[in-house]
Structures are given as C-alpha cells and as structure tokens.
Amino acid sequence: MKVIIIGGGRSLYFLAQTFRKKGHAVTIINRDAAECTKLAQQIDATIVHGDGSDQRILEEAGARAAAVVLAATPSDPDNLIACQLAKTRFTVPRAIALVNDPDNQSIFRQLGIDAISTALTVASLIEQRATLDQVTDLIPAGDGKVTISEVTLTESFSFAGRPVAEIEFPRDALIAVVIRNGETVIPRGDTELRVGDRVLLVTLSDSHERALNILTGE
Amino acid sequence: MKSLYVVIVGCGRLGSHLANLLSREGHRVVVIDQAGASFGKLSSETFSGFRVQGDASEPAILRKAKIDQADLLITATHADNVNLMVALVAKRVFGVQHVMARVYDPSREQMYHDLGLETVCPTLIAGEAFFKLVYRAIEGGGAVK
C-alpha cells in the first residue's frame, strides 16, 4: 500500500524505514529543504519538499492513490488541516494525525479525524508495565476499550490446581490462551491452571483490574 | 444591541484593533495570544476586557478563555491553519454560534467554506481594491496612450 508521511525528525525516519521494510511504498513530505536532500540519500522513498497542509503539495505527493496519510509535524493545526484535506479532497481511506497536545486527541476525533497521542499511548503503556512485573505485553485494542495482557501465575494465585470454571472472574474477562512448557492450550471450563502457567487475558477496561488482581493474587 | 461575549484569537494589528473596537462598544472581550508583549497593542483607554496568554490550538487555553460561554469567536493569527483549526474547534466542539476566521491564502478559503466557516481574506480584498484603482487610473487619467 502507499503511505504518505508528513513531518521530519529521527523517529519519523525510522517509521518510514519500518513501512519500507514491510514492503509499502512511502512518500515523505517535509518542509525543510536540507532534510529532504538528506532523506533522499538515506531512504528508498519519494521525498516531496513542501507544506503538507497545502492541497497542491498533497496532490504532488500522490494523495489520490494513497491508502494512508500520517500527519506528524510538530504543529497540531498543520496536522489537522493535512488530514482534513486528505480525507475530503483526496478521499484517502485513512488519514491519521499524530497529535502533540494530548488534549487534542479527543478534540480531533470529535472533528472526525483519527488521532493518536504519542504521549498518552507511551504513558499508559509504561504505567501498566511498571505496576505489574509479572504482567507483560499489554496491548490496548478497540480504541483502548479492550486490553490484552500476558500474566504468569505465581504461588499467590489462589485458584491454582482448580478448573477455570471455578475462578470467580468478572463477566467481561476471558482467559483466551494458556501457555505451559511451551505448549499452548485454549482453555475450557475444566482446564486446570497451574503455578508457572502463562495465560493470555482479554478484558474490557472496566473489568481489567479485577481480573488481573485475581490472577496475580493481589 | 445586546452585549456579547467575544473571544479574539491573535493580538496582532487586526486582532487588537477589533478587540479595542468591540470592547469600546460595550462587549465583553477576551483576547488570546502566545506572546505576552502583543497585549501592548490593546488600548488602555478603550479596552476593558481580559487577556489570556497561550497557544489557542491547545484546548486548555480555549477553556481558560471560557470558550464554551462565547457568543462569537474571531481568529486573527498569522497562521491560516491555526485560524482554521481554532475556528473549527470553537464551532464543532464548543458550540460557539458565530465563528469568523481570517485567511491569507485564497486557495484555502474554499475549504473554510466547505467546513461552514465565515472568512475574510485580506489578499482578495486588497486585490479587488487595487484592481478598481487600476481601472480608475486607466479610464480617468488617460494612462493609455
């Protein structure tokens, strides 16, 4: 697919590289002429020098054929306008803004623009990991409403050796997979959980903490 | 005329001029600008409104200016995209009834209209004024030899 990235800097460069390695066609729009020259030498992508919130520049970058436009400049207004143009003028299926001010994540969504706040995303990932050492790989899904996490069961898990059906679990929580000695099992009601098992837990956000507390025995 | 609660974004020559005028007319005016020094353009005699220093593209700054209570908002910063974004947010998110934006680039003006925003484009206004003057000079002054 064709991806247009608007912005600059190191993290964006590596983001573009990642898309390239996955086999996508990448076009970068950047306002700084010197950075454009450097990018052209470093990366196998189309580089367009100009203002990504300008309709003519988006056209030149091939917005009409793009599957994704990612606006990631340091200016939230520029990102909003670029996405708005991509959506309305070029009917790009996915226009996503990387917002700088976390408050703008919900504001942009109210304006009909997909928005991601790096600050909010990273902060919540770090928070979740830091609080529970035995819990890893937390993935927020479904706009943050669903959480997927991997939990290692320890001695403090009070339902060890008993079948899954007996665990007093909240309604909106599910043990999707049990990993034991490298074997993966989709548990049924009679599957016993043991100390040392790693389980993949899927929950809605409201039930997440309670389900985790049961599994970790806190 | 009823007294309105007006928020003006950008305290440059245009923003400060409008703020002074509307405040003198008895309206409650709040001016937002990133640079504190810009507030020096507000007249100590006619301006009796409030000043909020900060970037209006941050929702927290708009809330500080009590945007949800505003009857009218005018964006007059030097950046078209800032003017557009703040106007859109005021209208769609905070429900401000009247929203007006200055826009320099005529090619962007169409998008403002598509989004239901009222705009004033100084470039087009100056262009028309000059165009009329040029014609008057040609017709009246016998410039064509």
PDB file of C-alpha atoms in Angstrom, chain A residues 81-206:
ATOM      1  CA  ILE A  81      -5.634  20.551   8.031  1.00  0.00           C
ATOM      2  CA  ALA A  82      -3.480  17.998   6.229  1.00  0.00           C
ATOM      3  CA  CYS A  83      -5.777  15.175   7.383  1.00  0.00           C
ATOM      4  CA  GLN A  84      -8.907  17.157   6.577  1.00  0.00           C
ATOM      5  CA  LEU A  85      -7.643  17.771   3.021  1.00  0.00           C
ATOM      6  CA  ALA A  86      -6.537  14.171   2.589  1.00  0.00           C
ATOM      7  CA  LYS A  87      -9.971  12.960   3.640  1.00  0.00           C
ATOM      8  CA  THR A  88     -12.217  15.439   1.858  1.00  0.00           C
ATOM      9  CA  ARG A  89     -10.247  16.384  -1.267  1.00  0.00           C
ATOM     10  CA  PHE A  90      -8.403  13.159  -1.996  1.00  0.00           C
ATOM     11  CA  THR A  91     -10.698  10.615  -0.297  1.00  0.00           C
ATOM     12  CA  VAL A  92      -7.752   8.906   1.389  1.00  0.00           C
ATOM     13  CA  PRO A  93      -9.188   5.892   3.274  1.00  0.00           C
ATOM     14  CA  ARG A  94      -7.133   6.509   6.424  1.00  0.00           C
ATOM     15  CA  ALA A  95      -5.905   9.945   7.464  1.00  0.00           C
ATOM     16  CA  ILE A  96      -4.248   9.829  10.861  1.00  0.00           C
ATOM     17  CA  ALA A  97      -2.859  12.728  12.886  1.00  0.00           C
ATOM     18  CA  LEU A  98      -0.142  12.287  15.485  1.00  0.00           C
ATOM     19  CA  VAL A  99      -1.155  14.979  17.956  1.00  0.00           C
ATOM     20  CA  ASN A 100       1.351  16.838  20.124  1.00  0.00           C
ATOM     21  CA  ASP A 101      -1.039  18.128  22.788  1.00  0.00           C
ATOM     22  CA  PRO A 102      -2.736  15.032  24.315  1.00  0.00           C
ATOM     23  CA  ASP A 103      -5.927  17.080  24.778  1.00  0.00           C
ATOM     24  CA  ASN A 104      -6.213  17.271  21.014  1.00  0.00           C
ATOM     25  CA  GLN A 105      -6.644  13.502  20.682  1.00  0.00           C
ATOM     26  CA  SER A 106     -10.304  13.650  21.686  1.00  0.00           C
ATOM     27  CA  ILE A 107     -10.818  17.050  20.025  1.00  0.00           C
ATOM     28  CA  PHE A 108      -9.600  15.717  16.666  1.00  0.00           C
ATOM     29  CA  ARG A 109     -11.783  12.629  16.993  1.00  0.00           C
ATOM     30  CA  GLN A 110     -14.793  14.864  17.586  1.00  0.00           C
ATOM     31  CA  LEU A 111     -13.912  16.601  14.329  1.00  0.00           C
ATOM     32  CA  GLY A 112     -13.891  13.253  12.551  1.00  0.00           C
ATOM     33  CA  ILE A 113     -10.116  12.888  12.280  1.00  0.00           C
ATOM     34  CA  ASP A 114      -8.283   9.795  13.542  1.00  0.00           C
ATOM     35  CA  ALA A 115      -5.787  10.944  16.139  1.00  0.00           C
ATOM     36  CA  ILE A 116      -3.070   9.282  18.184  1.00  0.00           C
ATOM     37  CA  SER A 117      -1.243  10.950  21.039  1.00  0.00           C
ATOM     38  CA  THR A 118       2.247   9.518  21.479  1.00  0.00           C
ATOM     39  CA  ALA A 119       2.380  10.992  24.969  1.00  0.00           C
ATOM     40  CA  LEU A 120      -0.849   9.291  26.077  1.00  0.00           C
ATOM     41  CA  THR A 121      -0.023   5.969  24.433  1.00  0.00           C
ATOM     42  CA  VAL A 122       3.501   5.691  25.809  1.00  0.00           C
ATOM     43  CA  ALA A 123       2.494   6.931  29.257  1.00  0.00           C
ATOM     44  CA  SER A 124      -0.277   4.374  29.587  1.00  0.00           C
ATOM     45  CA  LEU A 125       1.961   1.538  28.372  1.00  0.00           C
ATOM     46  CA  ILE A 126       4.679   2.466  30.865  1.00  0.00           C
ATOM     47  CA  GLU A 127       2.170   2.849  33.672  1.00  0.00           C
ATOM     48  CA  GLN A 128       0.676  -0.567  33.012  1.00  0.00           C
ATOM     49  CA  ARG A 129       4.053  -2.283  32.806  1.00  0.00           C
ATOM     50  CA  ALA A 130       5.561  -0.582  35.798  1.00  0.00           C
ATOM     51  CA  THR A 131       2.767  -1.581  38.144  1.00  0.00           C
ATOM     52  CA  LEU A 132       2.896  -5.307  37.455  1.00  0.00           C
ATOM     53  CA  ASP A 133       6.159  -7.135  36.889  1.00  0.00           C
ATOM     54  CA  GLN A 134       4.567 -10.482  36.167  1.00  0.00           C
ATOM     55  CA  VAL A 135       2.293  -8.937  33.542  1.00  0.00           C
ATOM     56  CA  THR A 136       3.760  -8.340  30.116  1.00  0.00           C
ATOM     57  CA  ASP A 137       2.777  -7.461  26.581  1.00  0.00           C
ATOM     58  CA  LEU A 138      -0.151  -5.245  27.336  1.00  0.00           C
ATOM     59  CA  ILE A 139      -1.862  -4.297  24.126  1.00  0.00           C
ATOM     60  CA  PRO A 140      -4.680  -1.800  24.170  1.00  0.00           C
ATOM     61  CA  ALA A 141      -7.137  -2.654  21.361  1.00  0.00           C
ATOM     62  CA  GLY A 142     -10.523  -1.450  20.185  1.00  0.00           C
ATOM     63  CA  ASP A 143      -9.786   2.234  20.876  1.00  0.00           C
ATOM     64  CA  GLY A 144      -8.423   1.361  24.305  1.00  0.00           C
ATOM     65  CA  LYS A 145     -11.620  -0.359  25.416  1.00  0.00           C
ATOM     66  CA  VAL A 146     -10.103  -3.826  25.233  1.00  0.00           C
ATOM     67  CA  THR A 147      -6.874  -4.864  26.936  1.00  0.00           C
ATOM     68  CA  ILE A 148      -4.865  -7.962  26.125  1.00  0.00           C
ATOM     69  CA  SER A 149      -2.208  -8.991  28.610  1.00  0.00           C
ATOM     70  CA  GLU A 150       0.004 -11.912  29.419  1.00  0.00           C
ATOM     71  CA  VAL A 151       0.173 -12.969  33.063  1.00  0.00           C
ATOM     72  CA  THR A 152       2.472 -15.509  34.691  1.00  0.00           C
ATOM     73  CA  LEU A 153       0.734 -17.340  37.526  1.00  0.00           C
ATOM     74  CA  THR A 154       2.659 -17.442  40.812  1.00  0.00           C
ATOM     75  CA  GLU A 155       2.138 -19.040  44.245  1.00  0.00           C
ATOM     76  CA  SER A 156      -0.137 -16.190  45.185  1.00  0.00           C
ATOM     77  CA  PHE A 157      -2.724 -17.274  42.584  1.00  0.00           C
ATOM     78  CA  SER A 158      -5.358 -18.805  44.890  1.00  0.00           C
ATOM     79  CA  PHE A 159      -7.117 -20.906  42.239  1.00  0.00           C
ATOM     80  CA  ALA A 160      -4.005 -22.936  41.288  1.00  0.00           C
ATOM     81  CA  GLY A 161      -4.829 -26.553  40.511  1.00  0.00           C
ATOM     82  CA  ARG A 162      -8.507 -25.822  40.130  1.00  0.00           C
ATOM     83  CA  PRO A 163     -10.522 -25.728  36.899  1.00  0.00           C
ATOM     84  CA  VAL A 164     -11.053 -22.436  35.066  1.00  0.00           C
ATOM     85  CA  ALA A 165     -14.828 -22.639  35.635  1.00  0.00           C
ATOM     86  CA  GLU A 166     -14.339 -22.241  39.403  1.00  0.00           C
ATOM     87  CA  ILE A 167     -12.466 -18.960  39.184  1.00  0.00           C
ATOM     88  CA  GLU A 168     -14.683 -16.101  40.275  1.00  0.00           C
ATOM     89  CA  PHE A 169     -13.936 -13.975  37.247  1.00  0.00           C
ATOM     90  CA  PRO A 170     -15.646 -10.729  36.258  1.00  0.00           C
ATOM     91  CA  ARG A 171     -18.097 -11.065  33.362  1.00  0.00           C
ATOM     92  CA  ASP A 172     -16.125  -9.096  30.784  1.00  0.00           C
ATOM     93  CA  ALA A 173     -12.879 -11.006  31.223  1.00  0.00           C
ATOM     94  CA  LEU A 174     -11.648 -14.094  29.427  1.00  0.00           C
ATOM     95  CA  ILE A 175      -8.619 -16.351  29.652  1.00  0.00           C
ATOM     96  CA  ALA A 176      -8.011 -16.865  25.942  1.00  0.00           C
ATOM     97  CA  VAL A 177      -4.872 -18.994  25.929  1.00  0.00           C
ATOM     98  CA  VAL A 178      -2.801 -20.958  28.465  1.00  0.00           C
ATOM     99  CA  ILE A 179       0.893 -21.485  27.758  1.00  0.00           C
ATOM    100  CA  ARG A 180       2.505 -24.347  29.727  1.00  0.00           C
ATOM    101  CA  ASN A 181       6.000 -25.740  28.999  1.00  0.00           C
ATOM    102  CA  GLY A 182       5.883 -24.213  25.526  1.00  0.00           C
ATOM    103  CA  GLU A 183       2.520 -25.831  24.721  1.00  0.00           C
ATOM    104  CA  THR A 184      -0.427 -23.586  24.001  1.00  0.00           C
ATOM    105  CA  VAL A 185      -3.913 -24.598  25.033  1.00  0.00           C
ATOM    106  CA  ILE A 186      -7.244 -22.871  24.524  1.00  0.00           C
ATOM    107  CA  PRO A 187      -8.787 -23.477  27.953  1.00  0.00           C
ATOM    108  CA  ARG A 188     -12.214 -24.928  28.568  1.00  0.00           C
ATOM    109  CA  GLY A 189     -14.159 -24.873  31.801  1.00  0.00           C
ATOM    110  CA  ASP A 190     -12.427 -27.995  33.074  1.00  0.00           C
ATOM    111  CA  THR A 191      -8.868 -26.917  32.220  1.00  0.00           C
ATOM    112  CA  GLU A 192      -6.767 -26.606  35.384  1.00  0.00           C
ATOM    113  CA  LEU A 193      -4.472 -23.641  35.840  1.00  0.00           C
ATOM    114  CA  ARG A 194      -1.111 -24.226  37.498  1.00  0.00           C
ATOM    115  CA  VAL A 195       1.621 -22.126  39.018  1.00  0.00           C
ATOM    116  CA  GLY A 196       4.100 -21.208  36.266  1.00  0.00           C
ATOM    117  CA  ASP A 197       1.432 -21.128  33.560  1.00  0.00           C
ATOM    118  CA  ARG A 198       1.371 -18.075  31.373  1.00  0.00           C
ATOM    119  CA  VAL A 199      -2.141 -17.002  30.449  1.00  0.00           C
ATOM    120  CA  LEU A 200      -3.371 -14.567  27.851  1.00  0.00           C
ATOM    121  CA  LEU A 201      -6.055 -12.425  29.384  1.00  0.00           C
ATOM    122  CA  VAL A 202      -8.585 -10.455  27.301  1.00  0.00           C
ATOM    123  CA  THR A 203     -10.750  -7.938  29.172  1.00  0.00           C
ATOM    124  CA  LEU A 204     -12.879  -4.875  28.723  1.00  0.00           C
ATOM    125  CA  SER A 205     -11.235  -1.964  30.505  1.00  0.00           C
ATOM    126  CA  ASP A 206     -13.717  -1.858  33.402  1.00  0.00           C
TER     127      ASP A 206
END
